[in-house]
CSV table of C-alpha atoms in Angstrom, one decimal:
chain,number,residue,atom,x,y,z
C,1,MET,CA,203.2,172.1,209.0
C,2,LYS,CA,204.9,170.9,205.8
C,3,GLN,CA,201.9,171.8,203.6
C,4,LEU,CA,201.7,175.2,205.2
C,5,THR,CA,205.4,175.7,204.7
C,6,ARG,CA,205.2,174.8,201.0
C,7,ILE,CA,202.2,177.2,200.4
C,8,VAL,CA,203.9,180.2,202.1
C,9,VAL,CA,207.3,179.7,200.5
C,10,ALA,CA,205.7,179.1,197.1
C,11,GLN,CA,204.2,182.6,197.2
C,12,TRP,CA,207.6,184.1,198.0
C,13,LEU,CA,209.3,182.1,195.2
C,14,ALA,CA,206.6,183.2,192.7
C,15,LEU,CA,208.2,186.7,192.8
C,16,GLY,CA,211.2,185.4,191.1
C,17,PRO,CA,214.9,186.1,192.1
C,18,ARG,CA,215.2,189.0,189.6
C,19,PHE,CA,212.6,190.9,191.6
C,20,LEU,CA,214.2,190.2,195.0
C,21,PRO,CA,217.3,192.3,195.9
C,22,PHE,CA,220.1,190.2,197.3
C,23,ALA,CA,218.6,187.0,196.0
C,24,ASP,CA,221.9,186.1,194.5
C,25,VAL,CA,223.1,185.2,198.0
C,26,ALA,CA,221.5,181.7,197.5
C,27,THR,CA,223.9,178.8,197.2
C,28,PRO,CA,223.5,175.0,196.8
C,29,ASP,CA,224.0,174.7,200.5
C,30,LEU,CA,221.6,177.6,201.2
C,31,PRO,CA,218.8,177.5,198.6
C,32,LEU,CA,216.6,180.5,198.2
C,33,ARG,CA,213.5,178.5,199.4
C,34,ARG,CA,215.1,178.0,202.8
C,35,LEU,CA,216.4,181.5,203.0
C,36,LEU,CA,213.0,183.0,202.2
C,37,ARG,CA,211.3,180.8,204.7
C,38,LEU,CA,213.7,182.0,207.4
C,39,SER,CA,213.0,185.6,206.4
C,40,LEU,CA,209.3,185.2,207.5
C,41,PHE,CA,210.3,186.3,211.0
C,42,GLN,CA,211.0,189.7,209.5
C,43,VAL,CA,207.5,189.7,208.0
C,44,SER,CA,206.1,189.3,211.6
C,45,VAL,CA,208.3,192.1,212.8
C,46,GLY,CA,207.1,194.3,209.9
C,47,MET,CA,203.5,193.5,210.8
C,48,ALA,CA,204.0,194.7,214.3
C,49,LEU,CA,205.8,197.9,213.3
C,50,ALA,CA,203.1,198.7,210.8
C,51,LEU,CA,200.5,198.2,213.5
C,52,MET,CA,202.2,200.2,216.2
C,53,VAL,CA,203.6,203.1,214.3
C,54,GLY,CA,200.9,203.1,211.6
C,55,ALA,CA,197.3,202.3,212.4
C,56,LEU,CA,197.3,202.4,216.2
C,57,ASN,CA,199.0,205.7,216.7
C,58,ARG,CA,196.5,207.5,214.4
C,59,VAL,CA,193.5,205.7,216.0
C,60,MET,CA,194.7,206.5,219.5
C,61,ILE,CA,195.4,210.2,218.7
C,62,VAL,CA,192.4,211.0,216.4
C,63,GLU,CA,189.6,208.5,217.2
C,64,LEU,CA,190.4,207.8,220.9
C,65,HIS,CA,191.6,211.4,221.7
C,66,VAL,CA,194.7,210.2,223.5
C,67,PRO,CA,197.4,213.0,223.8
C,68,ALA,CA,200.1,212.6,221.1
C,69,ALA,CA,202.8,212.8,223.8
C,70,LEU,CA,201.3,209.8,225.6
C,71,VAL,CA,201.0,207.8,222.4
C,72,ALA,CA,204.6,208.7,221.4
C,73,LEU,CA,205.9,207.6,224.8
C,74,MET,CA,204.0,204.3,224.4
C,75,VAL,CA,205.4,203.6,220.9
C,76,ALA,CA,208.9,204.6,222.2
C,77,LEU,CA,208.8,202.3,225.2
C,78,PRO,CA,210.7,199.5,223.2
C,79,VAL,CA,213.7,201.9,223.4
C,80,LEU,CA,214.2,200.7,226.9
C,81,TYR,CA,215.1,197.3,225.5
C,82,ALA,CA,216.9,198.4,222.4
C,83,PRO,CA,220.4,198.8,224.0
C,84,MET,CA,220.2,195.1,224.9
C,85,ARG,CA,220.4,194.1,221.2
C,86,ALA,CA,224.2,194.0,221.2
C,87,LEU,CA,224.2,191.8,224.4
C,88,ILE,CA,221.5,189.6,223.0
C,89,GLY,CA,223.5,188.9,219.9
C,90,PHE,CA,226.6,188.2,222.0
C,91,ARG,CA,224.8,185.9,224.3
C,92,SER,CA,223.2,184.0,221.4
C,93,ASP,CA,226.7,183.4,220.1
C,94,THR,CA,227.7,181.6,223.3
C,95,HIS,CA,224.4,180.2,224.5
C,96,ARG,CA,224.2,176.6,225.6
C,97,SER,CA,220.9,174.8,226.0
C,98,ALA,CA,219.6,171.3,226.7
C,99,LEU,CA,218.6,170.9,223.1
C,100,GLY,CA,221.9,172.1,221.6
C,101,TRP,CA,220.5,175.3,220.1
C,102,ARG,CA,222.0,178.8,220.2
C,103,ARG,CA,219.6,181.1,218.3
C,104,VAL,CA,216.2,179.3,218.4
C,105,PRO,CA,215.6,179.8,222.2
C,106,PHE,CA,216.1,183.5,221.8
C,107,ILE,CA,213.9,183.8,218.7
C,108,TRP,CA,211.1,181.7,220.4
C,109,MET,CA,211.2,183.8,223.6
C,110,GLY,CA,211.0,186.9,221.4
C,111,THR,CA,208.0,185.4,219.6
C,112,LEU,CA,206.2,184.7,222.9
C,113,LEU,CA,206.8,188.3,224.1
C,114,GLN,CA,205.4,189.6,220.8
C,115,PHE,CA,202.3,187.4,221.1
C,116,GLY,CA,201.8,188.3,224.7
C,117,GLY,CA,201.9,192.0,224.1
C,118,LEU,CA,199.5,191.8,221.1
C,119,ALA,CA,197.1,189.6,223.2
C,120,MET,CA,197.0,192.3,225.9
C,121,MET,CA,196.7,195.2,223.6
C,122,PRO,CA,193.0,195.0,222.5
C,123,PHE,CA,191.7,195.0,226.0
C,124,ALA,CA,193.9,197.9,227.0
C,125,LEU,CA,192.7,199.9,224.1
C,126,LEU,CA,189.1,199.1,225.0
C,127,VAL,CA,189.7,200.6,228.4
C,128,LEU,CA,191.4,203.6,226.8
C,129,SER,CA,188.4,204.2,224.6
C,130,GLY,CA,186.0,204.1,227.5
C,131,GLY,CA,183.4,202.2,225.5
C,132,GLY,CA,180.9,199.7,227.0
C,133,ASN,CA,181.8,198.3,230.4
C,134,ALA,CA,185.4,199.6,229.9
C,135,SER,CA,184.2,203.0,231.2
C,136,GLN,CA,183.9,201.5,234.7
C,137,TRP,CA,187.6,201.2,234.9
C,138,PRO,CA,190.0,204.1,235.9
C,139,ALA,CA,191.7,205.6,232.9
C,140,TRP,CA,195.2,204.9,234.2
C,141,ILE,CA,194.5,201.1,233.9
C,142,GLY,CA,194.1,201.5,230.2
C,143,HIS,CA,197.2,203.6,229.9
C,144,ALA,CA,199.3,201.2,232.0
C,145,GLY,CA,198.0,198.2,230.1
C,146,ALA,CA,198.7,199.8,226.7
C,147,ALA,CA,202.2,200.8,227.8
C,148,LEU,CA,202.9,197.3,229.1
C,149,SER,CA,201.6,195.7,225.8
C,150,PHE,CA,203.8,198.0,223.7
C,151,LEU,CA,206.8,197.2,225.9
C,152,PHE,CA,206.3,193.5,225.5
C,153,VAL,CA,205.9,193.7,221.7
C,154,GLY,CA,209.0,195.9,221.5
C,155,ALA,CA,211.1,193.6,223.6
C,156,GLY,CA,209.9,190.7,221.5
C,157,LEU,CA,210.8,192.5,218.3
C,158,HIS,CA,214.3,193.3,219.4
C,159,THR,CA,215.0,189.8,220.7
C,160,THR,CA,213.5,188.0,217.6
C,161,GLN,CA,215.2,190.3,215.1
C,162,THR,CA,218.6,190.2,216.6
C,163,ALA,CA,218.8,186.4,217.1
C,164,GLY,CA,217.0,185.9,213.8
C,165,LEU,CA,219.5,187.9,211.8
C,166,ALA,CA,222.4,186.1,213.6
C,167,LEU,CA,220.8,182.8,212.6
C,168,ALA,CA,220.5,184.0,209.0
C,169,THR,CA,224.2,184.8,208.9
C,170,ASP,CA,225.0,181.4,210.4
C,171,GLN,CA,223.5,179.7,207.4
C,172,ALA,CA,225.6,181.7,204.8
C,173,PRO,CA,229.3,181.9,204.0
C,174,VAL,CA,231.2,184.7,205.6
C,175,GLU,CA,231.6,186.7,202.4
C,176,SER,CA,227.8,186.6,202.0
C,177,HIS,CA,226.8,187.8,205.5
C,178,PRO,CA,226.1,191.5,204.5
C,179,ARG,CA,223.9,190.4,201.6
C,180,VAL,CA,222.0,188.0,203.8
C,181,VAL,CA,221.3,190.8,206.2
C,182,GLY,CA,220.3,193.1,203.3
C,183,LEU,CA,217.8,190.5,202.1
C,184,MET,CA,216.3,190.2,205.6
C,185,TYR,CA,215.8,194.0,205.8
C,186,VAL,CA,214.2,194.0,202.3
C,187,THR,CA,211.8,191.4,203.6
C,188,LEU,CA,211.1,193.6,206.7
C,189,LEU,CA,210.1,196.5,204.4
C,190,ALA,CA,208.0,194.3,202.2
C,191,GLY,CA,206.2,192.9,205.3
C,192,THR,CA,205.6,196.4,206.6
C,193,MET,CA,204.2,197.6,203.3
C,194,VAL,CA,201.9,194.6,202.6
C,195,SER,CA,200.7,194.7,206.2
C,196,ALA,CA,199.9,198.4,206.0
C,197,LEU,CA,197.8,197.8,202.9
C,198,ILE,CA,195.8,195.1,204.6
C,199,PHE,CA,195.4,197.2,207.8
C,200,GLY,CA,194.1,200.1,205.7
C,201,ALA,CA,191.5,197.8,203.9
C,202,VAL,CA,190.3,196.4,207.2
C,203,LEU,CA,190.0,199.8,208.9
C,204,ALA,CA,188.5,201.6,205.9
C,205,GLU,CA,185.3,201.7,208.0
C,206,PHE,CA,186.7,202.1,211.5
C,207,SER,CA,185.0,200.6,214.6
C,208,PRO,CA,186.5,199.4,217.9
C,209,GLY,CA,185.4,195.9,217.2
C,210,ARG,CA,187.4,195.8,213.9
C,211,LEU,CA,190.4,197.2,215.6
C,212,VAL,CA,190.3,194.4,218.2
C,213,GLN,CA,189.9,191.7,215.5
C,214,LEU,CA,192.8,193.1,213.6
C,215,ILE,CA,195.2,193.0,216.6
C,216,GLN,CA,194.1,189.5,217.4
C,217,GLY,CA,194.8,188.5,213.8
C,218,VAL,CA,198.3,190.0,213.9
C,219,ALA,CA,199.0,188.0,217.1
C,220,LEU,CA,198.0,184.7,215.5
C,221,ALA,CA,199.9,185.5,212.3
C,222,THR,CA,203.0,186.2,214.3
C,223,MET,CA,203.0,182.8,215.9
C,224,VAL,CA,202.3,181.0,212.6
C,225,LEU,CA,205.0,182.9,210.6
C,226,ASN,CA,207.7,182.6,213.2
C,227,THR,CA,207.0,178.9,213.7
C,228,VAL,CA,207.3,178.3,209.9
C,229,ALA,CA,210.4,180.4,209.7
C,230,LEU,CA,212.2,178.4,212.5
C,231,TRP,CA,211.2,175.0,211.3
C,232,LYS,CA,214.4,172.9,210.9
C,233,GLN,CA,216.6,175.9,210.4
C,234,GLU,CA,219.2,175.4,213.2
C,235,SER,CA,221.0,172.1,213.6
C,236,ARG,CA,221.4,170.7,217.1
C,237,ASP,CA,225.0,170.7,218.1
C,238,PRO,CA,226.0,168.3,220.9
C,239,ARG,CA,228.9,170.7,221.8
C,240,ARG,CA,226.2,173.2,223.0
C,241,TYR,CA,224.4,170.8,225.3
C,242,GLY,CA,224.0,171.9,229.0
C,243,LEU,CA,226.2,174.2,231.1
C,244,ARG,CA,229.5,173.0,232.3
C,245,ARG,CA,229.9,175.9,234.8
C,246,PRO,CA,227.6,177.4,237.4
C,247,ALA,CA,225.2,180.0,236.0
C,248,GLU,CA,226.7,182.8,238.1
C,249,ARG,CA,230.2,182.2,236.7
C,250,VAL,CA,228.9,182.0,233.2
C,251,ARG,CA,227.1,185.3,233.5
C,252,ALA,CA,230.2,187.0,235.0
C,253,ALA,CA,232.4,185.6,232.2
C,254,ASP,CA,230.0,186.6,229.5
C,255,ALA,CA,229.8,190.2,230.9
C,256,GLU,CA,233.6,190.4,231.1
C,257,ASN,CA,234.0,189.1,227.6
C,258,PHE,CA,231.3,191.4,226.2
C,259,ALA,CA,232.8,194.4,227.8
C,260,ARG,CA,236.2,193.5,226.3
C,261,ALA,CA,234.8,192.9,222.9
C,262,TRP,CA,232.8,196.1,222.9
C,263,ALA,CA,235.9,198.2,223.9
C,264,THR,CA,237.8,196.7,221.1
C,265,TYR,CA,235.1,197.4,218.6
C,266,ALA,CA,234.6,201.0,219.8
C,267,GLN,CA,238.3,201.7,219.3
C,268,GLY,CA,238.1,200.7,215.6
C,269,GLU,CA,238.6,203.1,212.8
C,270,GLY,CA,235.7,205.6,212.7
C,271,ALA,CA,233.5,203.4,214.8
C,272,ARG,CA,232.3,206.1,217.2
C,273,ARG,CA,231.7,208.6,214.3
C,274,ARG,CA,229.7,205.9,212.5
C,275,LEU,CA,227.5,205.3,215.5
C,276,VAL,CA,226.9,209.1,215.9
C,277,ALA,CA,226.0,209.4,212.3
C,278,ILE,CA,223.6,206.4,212.5
C,279,GLY,CA,222.0,207.9,215.6
C,280,LEU,CA,221.5,211.4,214.1
C,281,GLY,CA,220.2,210.1,210.8
C,282,THR,CA,217.8,207.7,212.4
C,283,MET,CA,216.4,210.4,214.7
C,284,GLY,CA,216.0,212.6,211.6
C,285,PHE,CA,213.9,210.0,209.8
C,286,ALA,CA,212.1,208.5,212.8
C,287,MET,CA,210.7,211.5,214.7
C,288,GLN,CA,207.7,211.6,212.4
C,289,ASP,CA,206.8,208.0,212.9
C,290,VAL,CA,203.8,208.6,215.1
C,291,LEU,CA,202.9,211.9,213.5
C,292,LEU,CA,202.5,211.3,209.8
C,293,GLU,CA,199.1,209.6,210.0
C,294,PRO,CA,197.6,212.0,212.6
C,295,TYR,CA,199.0,214.9,210.5
C,296,GLY,CA,197.0,213.5,207.5
C,297,GLY,CA,193.9,213.1,209.6
C,298,GLN,CA,193.9,216.4,211.5
C,299,VAL,CA,195.5,218.8,209.0
C,300,LEU,CA,194.5,217.3,205.6
C,301,GLY,CA,191.2,215.6,206.6
C,302,MET,CA,192.2,212.1,205.5
C,303,SER,CA,190.2,209.0,206.7
C,304,VAL,CA,191.7,206.1,208.8
C,305,GLY,CA,191.9,203.9,205.7
C,306,GLN,CA,193.6,206.7,203.7
C,307,THR,CA,196.2,207.5,206.3
C,308,THR,CA,197.0,203.8,206.9
C,309,TRP,CA,198.1,203.7,203.2
C,310,LEU,CA,200.8,206.2,204.2
C,311,THR,CA,202.6,203.5,206.1
C,312,ALA,CA,202.6,201.3,202.9
C,313,THR,CA,203.8,204.3,200.9
C,314,LEU,CA,206.7,204.9,203.4
C,315,ALA,CA,207.6,201.2,203.3
C,316,ALA,CA,207.5,201.2,199.4
C,317,GLY,CA,209.9,204.1,199.3
C,318,GLY,CA,212.2,202.3,201.7
C,319,LEU,CA,212.0,199.1,199.5
C,320,VAL,CA,212.9,201.1,196.4
C,321,GLY,CA,215.8,202.8,198.3
C,322,PHE,CA,217.2,199.4,199.4
C,323,ALA,CA,217.0,198.1,195.8
C,324,VAL,CA,218.7,201.2,194.3
C,325,ALA,CA,221.4,201.2,197.0
C,326,SER,CA,222.1,197.5,196.3
C,327,HIS,CA,222.5,198.1,192.6
C,328,VAL,CA,224.7,201.1,193.1
C,329,LEU,CA,226.8,199.8,195.9
C,330,SER,CA,227.5,196.5,194.0
C,331,ARG,CA,229.4,198.7,191.5
C,332,GLY,CA,231.8,200.0,194.2
C,333,PHE,CA,230.0,203.2,195.3
C,334,ASP,CA,231.1,204.5,198.7
C,335,PRO,CA,228.5,203.4,201.4
C,336,ALA,CA,229.3,206.5,203.4
C,337,ARG,CA,228.4,208.7,200.5
C,338,MET,CA,225.3,206.7,199.9
C,339,SER,CA,224.3,207.3,203.5
C,340,ALA,CA,224.8,211.0,203.1
C,341,LEU,CA,222.8,211.1,199.9
C,342,GLY,CA,219.9,209.4,201.7
C,343,ALA,CA,220.0,211.9,204.6
C,344,ALA,CA,220.2,214.8,202.1
C,345,LEU,CA,217.1,213.4,200.2
C,346,GLY,CA,215.2,213.6,203.5
C,347,VAL,CA,215.5,217.4,203.5
C,348,PRO,CA,213.2,218.1,200.4
C,349,ALA,CA,211.0,215.2,201.5
C,350,PHE,CA,210.1,216.9,204.8
C,351,ALA,CA,209.9,220.2,203.0
C,352,SER,CA,207.2,218.7,200.8
C,353,VAL,CA,205.3,217.4,203.9
C,354,LEU,CA,205.4,221.0,205.3
C,355,ALA,CA,204.2,222.5,202.1
C,356,ALA,CA,201.3,220.1,201.9
C,357,ALA,CA,199.7,221.8,204.9
C,358,ALA,CA,199.9,225.3,203.3
C,359,THR,CA,198.5,224.0,200.0
C,360,GLY,CA,196.1,221.4,201.3
C,361,SER,CA,197.5,219.0,198.8
C,362,VAL,CA,197.2,215.3,199.7
C,363,GLY,CA,199.2,214.4,196.6
C,364,LEU,CA,202.1,216.5,197.7
C,365,PHE,CA,202.0,215.0,201.1
C,366,ALA,CA,202.1,211.5,199.6
C,367,VAL,CA,205.1,212.4,197.5
C,368,GLY,CA,206.9,213.7,200.6
C,369,VAL,CA,206.1,210.5,202.5
C,370,LEU,CA,207.4,208.4,199.5
C,371,LEU,CA,210.7,210.4,199.5
C,372,ILE,CA,211.1,210.0,203.2
C,373,GLY,CA,210.9,206.2,202.8
C,374,LEU,CA,213.3,206.4,199.8
C,375,GLY,CA,215.8,208.5,201.7
C,376,GLY,CA,215.5,206.3,204.8
C,377,GLY,CA,216.2,203.2,202.6
C,378,LEU,CA,219.3,204.7,201.1
C,379,PHE,CA,220.5,205.8,204.5
C,380,GLY,CA,219.8,202.5,206.2
C,381,HIS,CA,221.4,200.4,203.5
C,382,GLY,CA,224.5,202.7,203.4
C,383,THR,CA,225.1,202.6,207.1
C,384,LEU,CA,224.5,198.9,207.3
C,385,THR,CA,227.0,198.3,204.5
C,386,LEU,CA,229.6,200.7,206.0
C,387,THR,CA,229.2,199.0,209.4
C,388,MET,CA,229.6,195.5,208.0
C,389,ASN,CA,232.6,196.4,205.8
C,390,ARG,CA,234.5,198.1,208.6
C,391,ALA,CA,233.8,195.4,211.2
C,392,PRO,CA,236.5,192.8,211.9
C,393,ARG,CA,235.4,189.4,210.7
C,394,GLU,CA,235.4,188.0,214.3
C,395,GLN,CA,233.1,190.8,215.4
C,396,THR,CA,230.4,190.8,212.7
C,397,GLY,CA,227.7,189.8,215.1
C,398,LEU,CA,228.6,192.5,217.6
C,399,ALA,CA,228.8,195.1,214.8
C,400,LEU,CA,225.3,194.1,213.6
C,401,GLY,CA,224.0,194.3,217.2
C,402,ALA,CA,225.6,197.7,217.7
C,403,TRP,CA,224.1,199.0,214.5
C,404,GLY,CA,220.6,197.7,215.5
C,405,ALA,CA,221.0,199.0,219.1
C,406,VAL,CA,221.9,202.5,218.1
C,407,GLN,CA,219.3,202.6,215.4
C,408,ALA,CA,216.5,201.3,217.6
C,409,THR,CA,217.5,203.5,220.6
C,410,ALA,CA,217.7,206.7,218.4
C,411,ALA,CA,214.3,205.8,216.8
C,412,GLY,CA,212.6,205.4,220.2
C,413,VAL,CA,214.0,208.6,221.6
C,414,ALA,CA,213.1,210.5,218.4
C,415,ILE,CA,209.5,209.1,218.5
C,416,ALA,CA,209.0,210.2,222.1
C,417,LEU,CA,210.5,213.7,221.5
C,418,GLY,CA,208.4,214.1,218.4
C,419,GLY,CA,205.2,213.4,220.2
C,420,VAL,CA,206.1,215.6,223.2
C,421,GLY,CA,207.4,218.4,221.0
C,422,ARG,CA,204.2,218.4,218.9
C,423,ASP,CA,202.0,218.6,222.0
C,424,ALA,CA,204.1,221.4,223.5
C,425,MET,CA,204.1,223.5,220.4
C,426,ASP,CA,200.4,222.9,219.8
C,427,ALA,CA,199.7,224.1,223.4
C,428,LEU,CA,201.7,227.3,222.8
C,429,ALA,CA,200.0,227.9,219.5
C,430,SER,CA,196.5,227.4,220.9
C,431,ARG,CA,197.2,229.9,223.7
C,432,GLY,CA,198.3,232.5,221.2
C,433,SER,CA,201.8,232.6,222.5
C,434,LEU,CA,203.2,232.2,218.9
C,435,GLY,CA,200.9,234.7,217.3
C,436,ALA,CA,197.5,234.4,215.6
C,437,ALA,CA,199.1,233.3,212.3
C,438,LEU,CA,200.4,230.1,213.9
C,439,ASP,CA,197.2,229.2,215.8
C,440,SER,CA,196.7,226.1,213.7
C,441,PRO,CA,196.7,222.3,214.2
C,442,ALA,CA,199.6,222.2,211.7
C,443,THR,CA,202.0,224.2,213.9
C,444,GLY,CA,203.1,221.4,216.3
C,445,TYR,CA,203.7,219.1,213.4
C,446,ALA,CA,205.6,221.7,211.5
C,447,ALA,CA,208.0,222.3,214.4
C,448,VAL,CA,208.9,218.6,214.6
C,449,TYR,CA,209.5,218.4,210.8
C,450,ALA,CA,211.8,221.4,211.0
C,451,VAL,CA,213.8,219.7,213.7
C,452,GLU,CA,214.1,216.6,211.6
C,453,ILE,CA,215.4,218.7,208.7
C,454,ALA,CA,218.1,220.1,211.0
C,455,LEU,CA,219.1,216.6,212.2
C,456,LEU,CA,219.4,215.4,208.6
C,457,VAL,CA,221.7,218.3,207.7
C,458,ALA,CA,223.9,217.5,210.7
C,459,THR,CA,224.0,213.8,209.5
C,460,VAL,CA,225.3,214.9,206.1
C,461,LEU,CA,228.0,216.9,207.7
C,462,VAL,CA,229.1,213.9,209.9
C,463,MET,CA,229.0,211.6,207.0
C,464,ARG,CA,231.2,213.8,204.9
C,465,ARG,CA,234.1,213.1,207.3
C,466,LEU,CA,233.4,209.3,206.9
C,467,TRP,CA,233.4,209.2,203.2
C,468,ARG,CA,236.6,211.3,203.0
C,469,ARG,CA,238.2,208.7,205.3
C,470,SER,CA,237.0,205.9,203.2
C,471,GLU,CA,238.3,207.6,200.0
C,472,SER,CA,241.8,207.8,201.6
C,473,ALA,CA,241.6,204.1,202.5
C,474,PRO,CA,239.6,202.3,199.9
C,475,LEU,CA,238.2,198.8,200.6
C,476,PRO,CA,238.6,195.8,198.5
C,477,ALA,CA,235.8,195.4,196.0
C,478,ASP,CA,234.7,192.0,197.3
C,479,LEU,CA,233.8,193.5,200.7
C,480,THR,CA,231.2,195.8,199.2
C,481,LEU,CA,227.6,194.8,200.0
C,482,GLY,CA,226.0,193.2,197.0
C,483,THR,CA,229.2,192.4,195.2
C,484,ARG,CA,229.4,188.8,194.0
């Protein structure tokens, strides 16, 4: 285990602190080596996201001929668990265990859920494809198995990420919490990007066997990465041993305390408007998550390997967006204005994706995808900074959970609506209800992208009210994310 840990962390350290945004968060008590090792749980999350919203959705829609609405609903199933993120963070704050840990039990349970979902997924996809002996099974078994596996992976992602981010903030001083969270999300984007590149290379020549091997490899890598990430990270505190009250009384007290804490947070300055803006912007950027790769395959004729690179391009744009936002915000730029700029950038980005169908230009499509990632990175960093800066110090974990819950819920709803909307518009176009000019595979996708543009415009309007409020009540410079 120690040898494996040294090898993995050495590769991270080879990048050098000057290439890692937020690397200045390291202190003598929290060295960069330990922080980067802990961030490996975000790499496993990035792998799963790249698999589910990248490679798998294109394969299921184009190669396996599963309706886009059904695929979108499967990918969006984790939204059922997303609202629990705030409660998970709250419970991990107060958890008592026989070993004296708070965060580790939640992270480990999330890891097991991820592994279980990924272990089920290949066999469910075999039944969906109808290949070999799988054709003897009713189709609904494949659908149910795939849905259950996506739900398990999603529940594991939310649990692991919420408790993992809380553990990361436990290790750092209070004034460094936002920068620690920022570093963790940069690691998530990097993991997504690298995983997408690997998936594209593996699936360059697609076959069902290769897909099964890829998913099995992701399941194994998830267990290894998360085990290395957790190794000797959280100290065992005797004050957390056991339960001094009956479990029923503990659950009732926790529910009452959580409800009271949430009511206090929601009444804070601009809290509700921030959550609305986060939800609108996230929906504006996320509705295309299961559509970009099928769009490239059906409309522009791109191969599986080529479209899988789109996920890497999207993640690269997000990584650049986080780095730029970190540099600018560290100089006192208003995070609400940064969020609005990110949402505004999404408008020409989706316009470029729409124009790619008319011109048949793969290059223009790739530029649009890169700009979508860049705008999403600016928006995500800005809203995270704004949330952390406005949260009371004693409610930082709750604020982080609320940010993640709204973001994940909005993304899941948007993904489902995007797939259903695409299929509905495509059905109308194929029947000629929209006219002969719109009888094209691109019509359903174009309708979804147009809705996303409208959502991003609405986000900018909401954010304008927030940045005006922040201008009237400026924050101290040392509370800005990225400021030393």
